[in-house]
Coordinates of C-alpha atoms and ligand atoms in Angstrom, one line a residue:
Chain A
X496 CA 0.8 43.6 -12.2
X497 CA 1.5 46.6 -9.9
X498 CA -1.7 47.5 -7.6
X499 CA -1.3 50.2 -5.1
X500 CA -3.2 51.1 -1.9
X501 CA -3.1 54.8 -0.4
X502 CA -4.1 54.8 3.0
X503 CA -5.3 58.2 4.8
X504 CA -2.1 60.4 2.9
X505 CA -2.1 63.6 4.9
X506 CA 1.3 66.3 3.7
X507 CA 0.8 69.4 4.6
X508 CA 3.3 72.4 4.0
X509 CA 4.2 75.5 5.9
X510 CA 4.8 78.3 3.6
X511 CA 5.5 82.3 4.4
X512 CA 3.6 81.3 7.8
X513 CA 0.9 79.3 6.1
X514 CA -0.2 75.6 6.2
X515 CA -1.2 74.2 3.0
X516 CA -2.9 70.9 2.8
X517 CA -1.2 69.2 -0.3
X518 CA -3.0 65.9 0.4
X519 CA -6.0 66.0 3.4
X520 CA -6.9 61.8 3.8
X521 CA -6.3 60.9 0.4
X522 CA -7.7 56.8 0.4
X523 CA -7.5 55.0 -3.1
X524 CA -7.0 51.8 -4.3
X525 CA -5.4 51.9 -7.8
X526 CA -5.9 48.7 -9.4
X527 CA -3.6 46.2 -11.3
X528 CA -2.6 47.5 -14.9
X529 CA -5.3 50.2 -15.0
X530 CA -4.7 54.0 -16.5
X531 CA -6.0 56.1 -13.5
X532 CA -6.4 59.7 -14.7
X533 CA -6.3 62.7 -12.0
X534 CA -7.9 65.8 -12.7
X535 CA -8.4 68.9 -10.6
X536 CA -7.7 72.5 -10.2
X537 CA -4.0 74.2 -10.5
X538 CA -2.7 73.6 -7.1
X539 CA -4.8 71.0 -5.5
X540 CA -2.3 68.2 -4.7
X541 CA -1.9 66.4 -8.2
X542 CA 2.1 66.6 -8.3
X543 CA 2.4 66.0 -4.4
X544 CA 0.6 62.7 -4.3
X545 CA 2.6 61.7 -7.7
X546 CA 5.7 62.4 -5.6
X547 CA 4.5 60.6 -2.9
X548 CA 3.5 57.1 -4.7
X549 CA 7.5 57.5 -6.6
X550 CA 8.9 58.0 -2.5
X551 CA 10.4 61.5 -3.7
X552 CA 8.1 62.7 -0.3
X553 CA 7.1 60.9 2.6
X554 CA 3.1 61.3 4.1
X555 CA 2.9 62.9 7.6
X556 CA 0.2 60.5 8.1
X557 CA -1.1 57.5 6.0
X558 CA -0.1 55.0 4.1
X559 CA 1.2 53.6 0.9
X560 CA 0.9 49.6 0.0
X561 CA 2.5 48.1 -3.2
X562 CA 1.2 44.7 -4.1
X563 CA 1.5 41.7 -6.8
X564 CA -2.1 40.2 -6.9
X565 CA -1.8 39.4 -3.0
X566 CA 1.2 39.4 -2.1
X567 CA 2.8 42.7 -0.5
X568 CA 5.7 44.3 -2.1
X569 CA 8.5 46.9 -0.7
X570 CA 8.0 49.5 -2.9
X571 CA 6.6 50.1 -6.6
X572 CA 9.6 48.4 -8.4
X573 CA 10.5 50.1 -11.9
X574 CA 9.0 53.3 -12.3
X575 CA 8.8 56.1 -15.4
X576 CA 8.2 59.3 -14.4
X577 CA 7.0 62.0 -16.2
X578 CA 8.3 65.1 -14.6
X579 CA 5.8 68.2 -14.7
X580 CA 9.1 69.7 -16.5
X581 CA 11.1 67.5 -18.4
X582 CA 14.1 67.5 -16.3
X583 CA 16.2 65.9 -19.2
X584 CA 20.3 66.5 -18.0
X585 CA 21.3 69.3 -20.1
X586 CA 24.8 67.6 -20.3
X587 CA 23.6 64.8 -21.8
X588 CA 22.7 64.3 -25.2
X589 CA 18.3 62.8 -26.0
X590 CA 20.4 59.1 -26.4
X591 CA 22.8 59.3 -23.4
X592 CA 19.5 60.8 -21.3
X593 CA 17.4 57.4 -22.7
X594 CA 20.8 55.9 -22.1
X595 CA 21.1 56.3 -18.6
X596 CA 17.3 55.7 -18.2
X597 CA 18.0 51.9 -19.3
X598 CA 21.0 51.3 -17.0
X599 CA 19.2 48.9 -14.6
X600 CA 16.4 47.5 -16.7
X601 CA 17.1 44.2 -18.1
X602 CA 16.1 44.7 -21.4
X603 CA 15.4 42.2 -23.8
X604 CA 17.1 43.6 -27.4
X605 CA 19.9 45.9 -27.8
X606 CA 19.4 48.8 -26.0
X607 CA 20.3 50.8 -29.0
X608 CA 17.4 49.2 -30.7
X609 CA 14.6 50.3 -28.0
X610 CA 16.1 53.8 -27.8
X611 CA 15.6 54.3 -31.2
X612 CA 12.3 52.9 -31.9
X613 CA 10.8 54.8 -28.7
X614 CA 12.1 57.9 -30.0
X615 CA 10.6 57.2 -33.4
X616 CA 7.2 56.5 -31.5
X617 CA 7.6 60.2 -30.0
X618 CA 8.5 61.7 -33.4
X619 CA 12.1 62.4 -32.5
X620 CA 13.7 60.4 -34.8
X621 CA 16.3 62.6 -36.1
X622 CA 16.8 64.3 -32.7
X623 CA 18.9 61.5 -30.6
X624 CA 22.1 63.3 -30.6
X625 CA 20.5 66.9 -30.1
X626 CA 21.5 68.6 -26.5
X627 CA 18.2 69.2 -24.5
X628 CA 19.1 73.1 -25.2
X629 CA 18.7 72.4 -28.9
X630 CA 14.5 71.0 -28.3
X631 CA 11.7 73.4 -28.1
X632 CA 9.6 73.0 -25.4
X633 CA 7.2 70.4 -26.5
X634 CA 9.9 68.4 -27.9
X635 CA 11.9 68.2 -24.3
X636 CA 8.5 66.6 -23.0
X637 CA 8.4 63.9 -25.9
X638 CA 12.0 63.2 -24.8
X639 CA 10.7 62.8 -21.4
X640 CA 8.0 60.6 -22.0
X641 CA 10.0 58.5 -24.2
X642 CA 12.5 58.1 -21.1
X643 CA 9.8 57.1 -19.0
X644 CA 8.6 54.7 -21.4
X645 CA 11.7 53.3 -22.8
X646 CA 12.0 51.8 -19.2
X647 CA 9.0 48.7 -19.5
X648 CA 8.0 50.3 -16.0
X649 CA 6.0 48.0 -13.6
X650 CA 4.3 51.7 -12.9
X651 CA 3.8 54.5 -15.0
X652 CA 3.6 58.5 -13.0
X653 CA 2.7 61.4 -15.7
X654 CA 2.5 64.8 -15.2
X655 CA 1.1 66.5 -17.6
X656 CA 2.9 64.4 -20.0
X657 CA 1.3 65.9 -23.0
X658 CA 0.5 69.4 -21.8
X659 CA 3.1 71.6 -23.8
X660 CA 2.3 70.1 -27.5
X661 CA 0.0 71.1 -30.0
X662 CA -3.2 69.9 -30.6
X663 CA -2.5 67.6 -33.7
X664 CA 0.9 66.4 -31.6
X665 CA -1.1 65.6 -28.8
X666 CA -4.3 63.7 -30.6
X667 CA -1.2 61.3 -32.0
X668 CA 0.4 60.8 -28.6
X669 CA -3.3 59.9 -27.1
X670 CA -3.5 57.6 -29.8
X671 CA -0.1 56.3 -29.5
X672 CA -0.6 55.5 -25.4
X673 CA -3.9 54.3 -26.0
X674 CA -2.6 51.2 -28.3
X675 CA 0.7 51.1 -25.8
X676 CA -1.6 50.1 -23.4
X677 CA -3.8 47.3 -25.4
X678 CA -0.6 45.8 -26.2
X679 CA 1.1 45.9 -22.7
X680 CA -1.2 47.5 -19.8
X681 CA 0.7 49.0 -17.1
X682 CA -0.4 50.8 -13.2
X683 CA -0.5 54.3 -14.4
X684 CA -1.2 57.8 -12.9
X685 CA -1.7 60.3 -15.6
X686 CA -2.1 63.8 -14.1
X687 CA -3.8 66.3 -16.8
X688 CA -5.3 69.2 -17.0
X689 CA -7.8 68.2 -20.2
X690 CA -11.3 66.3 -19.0
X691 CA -11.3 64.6 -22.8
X692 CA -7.8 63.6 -22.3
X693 CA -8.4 61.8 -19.4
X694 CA -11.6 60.0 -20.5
X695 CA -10.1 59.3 -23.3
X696 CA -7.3 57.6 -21.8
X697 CA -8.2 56.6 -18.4
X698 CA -10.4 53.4 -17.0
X699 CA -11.3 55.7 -13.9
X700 CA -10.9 59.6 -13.7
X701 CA -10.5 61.2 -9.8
X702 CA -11.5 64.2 -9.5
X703 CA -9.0 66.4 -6.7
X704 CA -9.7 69.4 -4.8
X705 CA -7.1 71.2 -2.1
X706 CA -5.7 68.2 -1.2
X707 CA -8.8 65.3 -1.2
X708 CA -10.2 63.3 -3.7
X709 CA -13.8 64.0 -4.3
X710 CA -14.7 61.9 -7.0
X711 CA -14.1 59.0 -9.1
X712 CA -15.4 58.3 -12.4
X713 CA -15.3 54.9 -14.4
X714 CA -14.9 55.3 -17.4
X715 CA -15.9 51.8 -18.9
X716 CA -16.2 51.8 -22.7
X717 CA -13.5 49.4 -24.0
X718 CA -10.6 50.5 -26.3
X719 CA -10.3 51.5 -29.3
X720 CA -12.5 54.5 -28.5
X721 CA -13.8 57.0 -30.3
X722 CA -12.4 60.3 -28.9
X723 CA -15.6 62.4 -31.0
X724 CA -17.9 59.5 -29.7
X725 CA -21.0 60.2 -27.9
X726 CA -20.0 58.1 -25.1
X727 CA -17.2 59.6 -24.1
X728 CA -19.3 63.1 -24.5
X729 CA -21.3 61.9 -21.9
X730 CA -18.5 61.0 -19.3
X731 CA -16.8 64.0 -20.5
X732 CA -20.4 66.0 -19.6
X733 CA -20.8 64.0 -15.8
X734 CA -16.4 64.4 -14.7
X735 CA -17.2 68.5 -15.8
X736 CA -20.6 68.4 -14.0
X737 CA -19.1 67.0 -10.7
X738 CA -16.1 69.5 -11.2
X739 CA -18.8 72.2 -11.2
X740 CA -20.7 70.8 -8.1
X741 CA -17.9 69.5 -5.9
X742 CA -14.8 72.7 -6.8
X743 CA -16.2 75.8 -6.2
X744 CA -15.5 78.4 -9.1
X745 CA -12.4 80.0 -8.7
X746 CA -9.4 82.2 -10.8
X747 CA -7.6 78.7 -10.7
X748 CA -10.3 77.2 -13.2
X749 CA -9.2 79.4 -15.9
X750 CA -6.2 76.8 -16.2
X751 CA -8.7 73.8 -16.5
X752 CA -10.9 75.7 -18.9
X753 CA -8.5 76.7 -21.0
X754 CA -7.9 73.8 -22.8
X755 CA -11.5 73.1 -23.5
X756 CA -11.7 70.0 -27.0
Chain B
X720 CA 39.2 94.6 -37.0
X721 CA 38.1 91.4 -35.6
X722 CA 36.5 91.2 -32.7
X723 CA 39.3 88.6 -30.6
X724 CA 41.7 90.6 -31.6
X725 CA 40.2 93.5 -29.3
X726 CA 41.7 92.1 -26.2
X727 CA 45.0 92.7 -27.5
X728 CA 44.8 96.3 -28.4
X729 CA 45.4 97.5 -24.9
X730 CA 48.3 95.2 -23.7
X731 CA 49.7 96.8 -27.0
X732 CA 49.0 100.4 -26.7
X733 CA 50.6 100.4 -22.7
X734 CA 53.4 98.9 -23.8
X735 CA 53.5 101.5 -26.5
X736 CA 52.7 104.6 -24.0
X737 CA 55.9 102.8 -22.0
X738 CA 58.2 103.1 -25.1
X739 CA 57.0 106.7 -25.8
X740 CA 57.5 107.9 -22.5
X741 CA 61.0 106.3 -21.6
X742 CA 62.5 107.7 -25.3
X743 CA 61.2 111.2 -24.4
X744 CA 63.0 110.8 -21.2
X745 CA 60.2 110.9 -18.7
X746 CA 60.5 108.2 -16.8
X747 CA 63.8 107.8 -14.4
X748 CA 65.4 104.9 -15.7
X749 CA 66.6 103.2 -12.2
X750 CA 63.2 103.2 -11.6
X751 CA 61.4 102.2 -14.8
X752 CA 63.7 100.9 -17.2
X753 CA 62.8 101.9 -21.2
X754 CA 61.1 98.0 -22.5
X755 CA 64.3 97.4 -25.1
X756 CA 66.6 97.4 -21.6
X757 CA 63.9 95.0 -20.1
X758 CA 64.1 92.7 -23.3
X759 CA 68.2 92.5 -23.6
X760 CA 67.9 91.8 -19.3
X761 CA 65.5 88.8 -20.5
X762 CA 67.4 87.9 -23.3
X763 CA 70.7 87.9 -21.4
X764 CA 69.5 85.9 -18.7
X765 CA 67.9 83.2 -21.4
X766 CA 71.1 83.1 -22.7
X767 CA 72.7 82.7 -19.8
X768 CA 69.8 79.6 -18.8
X769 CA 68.9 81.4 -15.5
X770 CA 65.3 82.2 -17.8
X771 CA 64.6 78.2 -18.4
X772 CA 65.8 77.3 -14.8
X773 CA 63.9 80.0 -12.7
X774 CA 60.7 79.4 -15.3
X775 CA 60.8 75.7 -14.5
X776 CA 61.8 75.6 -10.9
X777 CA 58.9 77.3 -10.7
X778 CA 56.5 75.7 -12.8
X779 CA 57.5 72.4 -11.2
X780 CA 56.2 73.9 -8.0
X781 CA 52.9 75.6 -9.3
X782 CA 51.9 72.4 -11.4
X783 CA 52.8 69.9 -8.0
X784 CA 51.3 72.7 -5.4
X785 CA 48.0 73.0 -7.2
X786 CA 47.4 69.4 -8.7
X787 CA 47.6 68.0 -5.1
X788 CA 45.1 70.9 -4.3
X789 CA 43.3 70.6 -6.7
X790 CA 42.4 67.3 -6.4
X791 CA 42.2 67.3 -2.6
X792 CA 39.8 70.1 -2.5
X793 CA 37.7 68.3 -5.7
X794 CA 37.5 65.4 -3.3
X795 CA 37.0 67.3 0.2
X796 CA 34.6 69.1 -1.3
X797 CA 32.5 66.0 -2.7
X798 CA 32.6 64.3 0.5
X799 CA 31.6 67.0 2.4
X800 CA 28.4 67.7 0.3
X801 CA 27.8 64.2 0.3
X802 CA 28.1 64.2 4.4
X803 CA 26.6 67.1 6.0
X804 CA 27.5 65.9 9.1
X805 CA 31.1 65.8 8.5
X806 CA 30.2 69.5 7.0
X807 CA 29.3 70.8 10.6
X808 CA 32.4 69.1 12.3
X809 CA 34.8 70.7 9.8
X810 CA 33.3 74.2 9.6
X811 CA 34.5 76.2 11.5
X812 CA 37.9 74.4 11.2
X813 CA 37.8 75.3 7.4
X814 CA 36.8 78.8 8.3
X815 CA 40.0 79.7 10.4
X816 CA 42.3 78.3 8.1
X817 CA 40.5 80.2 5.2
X818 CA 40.6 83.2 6.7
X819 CA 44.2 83.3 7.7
X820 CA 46.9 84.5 4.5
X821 CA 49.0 81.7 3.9
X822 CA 52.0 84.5 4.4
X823 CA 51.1 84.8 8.0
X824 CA 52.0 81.2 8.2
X825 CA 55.6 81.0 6.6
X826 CA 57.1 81.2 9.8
X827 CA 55.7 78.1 11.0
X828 CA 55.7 76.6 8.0
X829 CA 59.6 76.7 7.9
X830 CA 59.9 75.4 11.1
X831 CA 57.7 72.7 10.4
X832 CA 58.9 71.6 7.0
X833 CA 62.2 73.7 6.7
X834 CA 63.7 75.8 4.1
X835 CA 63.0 72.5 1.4
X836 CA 60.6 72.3 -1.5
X837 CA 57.9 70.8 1.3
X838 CA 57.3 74.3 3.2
X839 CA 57.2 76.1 -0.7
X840 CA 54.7 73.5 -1.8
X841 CA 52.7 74.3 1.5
X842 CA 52.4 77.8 0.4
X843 CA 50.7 77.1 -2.4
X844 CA 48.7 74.7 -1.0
X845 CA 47.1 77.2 1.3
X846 CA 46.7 79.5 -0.9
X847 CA 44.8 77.7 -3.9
X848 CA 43.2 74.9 -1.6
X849 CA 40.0 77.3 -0.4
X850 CA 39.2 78.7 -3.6
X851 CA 38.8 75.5 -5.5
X852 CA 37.0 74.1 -2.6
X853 CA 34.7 76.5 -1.9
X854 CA 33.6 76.9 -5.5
X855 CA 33.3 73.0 -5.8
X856 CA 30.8 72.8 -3.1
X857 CA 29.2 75.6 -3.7
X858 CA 28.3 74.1 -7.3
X859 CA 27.6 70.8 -6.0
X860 CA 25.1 72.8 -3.6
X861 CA 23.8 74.1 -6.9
X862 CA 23.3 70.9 -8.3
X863 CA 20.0 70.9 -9.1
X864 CA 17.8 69.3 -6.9
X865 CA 15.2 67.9 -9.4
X866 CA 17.6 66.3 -11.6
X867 CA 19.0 64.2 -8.4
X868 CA 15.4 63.4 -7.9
X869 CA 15.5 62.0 -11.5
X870 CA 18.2 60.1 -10.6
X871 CA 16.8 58.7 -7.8
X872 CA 13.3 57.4 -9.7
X873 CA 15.8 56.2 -12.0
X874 CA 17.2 53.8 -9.3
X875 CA 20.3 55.2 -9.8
X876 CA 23.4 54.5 -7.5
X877 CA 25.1 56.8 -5.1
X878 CA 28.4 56.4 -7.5
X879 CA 26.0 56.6 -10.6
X880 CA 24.3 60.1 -9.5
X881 CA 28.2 61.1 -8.7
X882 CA 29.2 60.4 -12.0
X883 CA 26.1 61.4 -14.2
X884 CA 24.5 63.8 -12.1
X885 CA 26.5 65.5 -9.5
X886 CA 29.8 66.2 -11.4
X887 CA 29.3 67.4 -14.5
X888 CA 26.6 69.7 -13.2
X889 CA 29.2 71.0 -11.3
X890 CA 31.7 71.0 -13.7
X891 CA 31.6 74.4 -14.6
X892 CA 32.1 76.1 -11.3
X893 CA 34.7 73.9 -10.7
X894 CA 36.3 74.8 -13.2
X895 CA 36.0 78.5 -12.2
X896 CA 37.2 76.9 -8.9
X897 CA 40.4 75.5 -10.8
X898 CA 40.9 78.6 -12.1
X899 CA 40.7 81.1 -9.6
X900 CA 42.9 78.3 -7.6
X901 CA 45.4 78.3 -10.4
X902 CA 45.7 81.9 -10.3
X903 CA 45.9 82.3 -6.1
X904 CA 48.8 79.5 -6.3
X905 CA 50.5 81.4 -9.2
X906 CA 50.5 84.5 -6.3
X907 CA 51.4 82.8 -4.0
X908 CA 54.5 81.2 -5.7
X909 CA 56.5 84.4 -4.9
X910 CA 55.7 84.4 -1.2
X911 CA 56.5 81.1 -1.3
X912 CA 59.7 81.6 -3.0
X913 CA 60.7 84.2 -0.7
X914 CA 61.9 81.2 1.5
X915 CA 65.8 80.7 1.2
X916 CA 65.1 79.4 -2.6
X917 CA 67.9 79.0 -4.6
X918 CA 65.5 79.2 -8.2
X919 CA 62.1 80.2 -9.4
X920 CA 61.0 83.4 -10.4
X921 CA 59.9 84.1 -7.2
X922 CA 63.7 84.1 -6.2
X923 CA 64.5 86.1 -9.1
X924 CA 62.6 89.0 -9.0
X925 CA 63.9 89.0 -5.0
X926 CA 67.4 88.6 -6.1
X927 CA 66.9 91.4 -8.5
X928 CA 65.4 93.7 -6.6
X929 CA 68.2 93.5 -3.9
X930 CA 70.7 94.3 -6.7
X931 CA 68.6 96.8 -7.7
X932 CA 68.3 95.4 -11.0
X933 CA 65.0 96.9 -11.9
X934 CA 65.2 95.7 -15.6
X935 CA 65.6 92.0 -14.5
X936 CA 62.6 92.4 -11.6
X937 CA 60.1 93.8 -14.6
X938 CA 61.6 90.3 -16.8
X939 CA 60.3 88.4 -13.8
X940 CA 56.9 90.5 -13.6
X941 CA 56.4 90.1 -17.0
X942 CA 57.1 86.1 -17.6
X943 CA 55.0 85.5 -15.1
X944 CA 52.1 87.4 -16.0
X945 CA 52.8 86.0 -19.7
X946 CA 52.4 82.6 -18.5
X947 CA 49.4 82.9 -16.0
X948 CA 47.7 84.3 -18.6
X949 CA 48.5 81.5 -20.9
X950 CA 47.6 79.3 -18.1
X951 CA 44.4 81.0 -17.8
X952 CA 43.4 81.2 -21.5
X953 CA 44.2 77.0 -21.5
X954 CA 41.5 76.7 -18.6
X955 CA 39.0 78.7 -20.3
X956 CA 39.7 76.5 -23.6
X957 CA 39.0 73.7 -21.8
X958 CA 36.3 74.7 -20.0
X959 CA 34.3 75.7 -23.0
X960 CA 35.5 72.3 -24.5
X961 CA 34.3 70.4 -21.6
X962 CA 31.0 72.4 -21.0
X963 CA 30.1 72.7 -24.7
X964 CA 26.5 71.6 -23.2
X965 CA 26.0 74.5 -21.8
X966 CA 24.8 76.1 -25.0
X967 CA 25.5 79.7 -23.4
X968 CA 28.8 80.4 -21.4
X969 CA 29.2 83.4 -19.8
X970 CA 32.8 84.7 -19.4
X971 CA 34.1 86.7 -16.3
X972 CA 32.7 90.0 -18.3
X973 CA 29.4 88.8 -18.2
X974 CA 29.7 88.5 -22.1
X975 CA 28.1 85.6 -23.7
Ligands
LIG1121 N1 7.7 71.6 -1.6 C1 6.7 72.4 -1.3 N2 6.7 73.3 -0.4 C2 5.7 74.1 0.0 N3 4.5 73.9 -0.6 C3 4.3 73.0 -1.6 C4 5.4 72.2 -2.0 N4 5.0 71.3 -2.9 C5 3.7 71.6 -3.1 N5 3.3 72.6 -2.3 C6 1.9 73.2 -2.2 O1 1.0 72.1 -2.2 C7 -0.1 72.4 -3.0 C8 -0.2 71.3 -4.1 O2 0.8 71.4 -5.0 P1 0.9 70.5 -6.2 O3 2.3 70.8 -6.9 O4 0.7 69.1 -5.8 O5 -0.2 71.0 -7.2 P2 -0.7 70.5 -8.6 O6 -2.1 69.9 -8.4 O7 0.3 69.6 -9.2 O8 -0.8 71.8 -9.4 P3 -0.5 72.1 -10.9 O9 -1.7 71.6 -11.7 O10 -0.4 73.6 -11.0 O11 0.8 71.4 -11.3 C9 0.1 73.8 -3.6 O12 -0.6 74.7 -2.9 C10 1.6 74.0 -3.4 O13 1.8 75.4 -3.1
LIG1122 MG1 1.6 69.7 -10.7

């Protein structure tokens, strides 16, 4: 299984005359098959160091290290990504998008078969042949999670994956990547916005602020968990505390607030 | 009345207007011949089969001019966005030749390729090759970024993002590209014809005109804006056939 080292990532980005640091010295080691939630403030580098661990960006400084167990790979291998937006081609029809996703994985049964039953898993059943234009919103983002998954990734980047459904939508997908991952872990970065998402999910939650990491969290109660438990309540309770401590209190907290379960 | 009918009203109401006037006697007649005179001229010469032989003399031309353009500038065009290296050594190259009206070049042309169908065909090359070109790479410019990105976590090939990705987001201005090209090489038919041809519209009207045949220059006018129309109205079928994705098209009124 997939284990990745980040080495000192520094990007920064000139714009309208000023520098932004999208990652200052980002170091982590994200371990084989683990779910590694990121949490952090509107703007603080959570897309930028997805981008970088796909190759979409390259680090001014620092560096990035796949592995096997020991051995050193050249790059991630198969990856799903989640977009932030869906980013499903508007020419193509859910299928051909899923389609196209599957054209250099060697899958095991009928690729008609695994398109199918991964849209079923996302509740879009009886939406395969519908134009992106013809989804809502949170539909287009089960399409794009079921893209990403439909692929048996070796690693797993999501942005937000589940941050334009409902509530009740939402709870199901949780549940639905939760037992995913007892049947077939796999290296995942899961970006969200929503502290009891992310314990819920993750088996360690980093905590981002402009640009560096400063905190992570194990989260080590063992699956199935109990998302109203008292354990998770507590984790919940420390990654919020160390938000509060480590990010100072700004207008951009509104967007992590506002999805408060 | 139904609304696709609207389009129609006008064309109808000119001709109409032209009827009226020429019965009451105010237009001069050498100069603007009443429309039943400019029918019995077109119905003469279709009896006569000058109509079918000018009409495809010069269809023959258009259709061989603009499909070798077209698919020239489709490929130039891909290339170059692919290659922006080879984009900086042909720029300003492209620019002169854009910028220059394929008339100023007949001249040359016929000394270069004579009075044949190769110095015709030229024309018309010139004339439709920027168009489609520059509206092809400016839609694969357009191309969304993002979705290439996709492509590229996909571990898609260079071919595979061509085929998937790059042109049929870009299908729809090149198909804009197409058509504006279609209708520049229609244009530029008559200049083209203006060179020692011996049949094609183009050589009608000119023929025509030296006669002072009035009624048979307006049959010329009139087929060809008939069937550039037609042409047109076939493009944007297909376009909306082949972009039927695009859940809104806009046509060139802006109209949705
Ligand atoms: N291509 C770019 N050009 C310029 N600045 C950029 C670019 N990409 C990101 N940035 C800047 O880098 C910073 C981090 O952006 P990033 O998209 O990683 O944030 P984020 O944590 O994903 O935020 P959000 O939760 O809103 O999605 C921001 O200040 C952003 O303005
Ligand atoms: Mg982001």
């Amino acid at each position: 299984m997939l284990r990745i080292v980040l080495e000192n990532l520094k990007k920064t980005y000139v714009t309208g005359g000023e520098t932004i640091r999208a990652l200052n010295d980002v170091s982590l080691n994200v371990r084989p098959g683990e779910l590694l939630a990121i949490v952090g403030y509107s703007g603080c580098g959570k897309t930028t160091l997805l981008r970088h661990v796909a190759g979409l960006d390259r680090p001014d400084s620092g560096a990035l290290r796949f592995f096997d167990g020991e051995t050193p790979l050249n790059g991630p291998g198969r990856i799903g990504y989640v977009f932030q937006e869906p980013r499903l081609l508007p020419w193509k029809t859910v299928y051909r998008n899923l389609e196209l996703a599957l054209r250099h994985v060697d899958v095991s049964a009928a690729p008609d078969r695994i398109i199918h039953s991964v849209l079923a898993l996302v509740g879009l059943a009886a939406f395969a042949d519908a134009y992106p234009a013809e989804l809502s919103g949170g539909m287009a983002q089960r399409a794009s999670l079921a893209r990403a998954l439909c692929r048996d990734p070796d690693l797993l980047l999501m942005d937000e994956p589940l941050g334009a459904l409902d509530a009740l939508t939402r709870t199901h997908l949780q549940m639905e990547i939760a037992a995913i991952r007892q049947v077939r872990p796999v290296t995942t970065l899961f970006v969200t916005h929503d502290v009891s998402e992310a314990v819920y999910l993750a088996d360690r939650v980093v905590v981002m602020d402009r640009g560096g990491i400063v905190h992570v969290e194990d989260v080590t109660l063992p699956y199935p968990r109990d998302p109203a438990g008292v354990e998770l309540a507590e984790v919940k309770a420390r990654v919020l505390d160390t938000i509060m401590r480590e990010c100072p209190l700004t207008l951009a907290s509104i967007r992590l607030f506002a999805n408060p379960s | 009345m139904r609304r696709h009918m609207l389009p129609f009203v006008l064309p109808v109401v000119l001709v109409a207007a032209w009827a009226l006037a020429s019965a009451a006697g105010k237009l001069n007649p050498y100069l603007m011949p009443p429309p039943w005179e400019v029918w019995d001229a077109g119905v003469d010469l279709a009896r006569r089969g000058l109509l079918t032989k000018h009409i495809q003399a010069s269809l023959i031309r258009v259709f061989v001019g603009f499909s070798v353009t077209a698919v020239c500038a489709c490929v130039l065009a891909l290339i170059v966005h692919l290659s922006p290296l080879l984009h900086d050594t042909l720029r300003h190259v492209l620019t002169v030749l854009r910028v220059v009206p394929p008339l100023a070049a007949i001249p040359l042309l016929i000394l270069w390729f004579g009075i044949d169908e190769a110095s015709k065909l030229a024309v018309i090359m010139l004339a439709s090759f920027f168009p489609v070109y520059m509206n092809v790479l400016t839609a694969l410019r357009q191309t969304d970024r993002r979705f290439v990105e996709m492509g590229q976590t996909l571990g898609l090939t260079t071919g595979e993002k061509i085929a998937h990705i790059f042109v049929p987001g870009a299908l729809p201005g090149v198909i804009t590209g197409l058509r504006l090209g279609f209708g520049y090489s229609w244009r530029a038919l008559i200049g083209a014809e203006l060179i020692a041809a011996s049949a094609g519209l183009g050589y009608m009207i000119t023929e025509a005109g030296e006669m002072a045949r009035t009624d048979r220059v307006l049959v010329g006018i009139l087929i060809i804006a008939v069937l550039g129309a037609a042409f047109d109205a076939l493009f944007t079928a297909l376009a909306r056939r082949w972009t039927a994705w695009q859940a809104l098209t806009v046509d060139d009124h802006g109209r949705v």
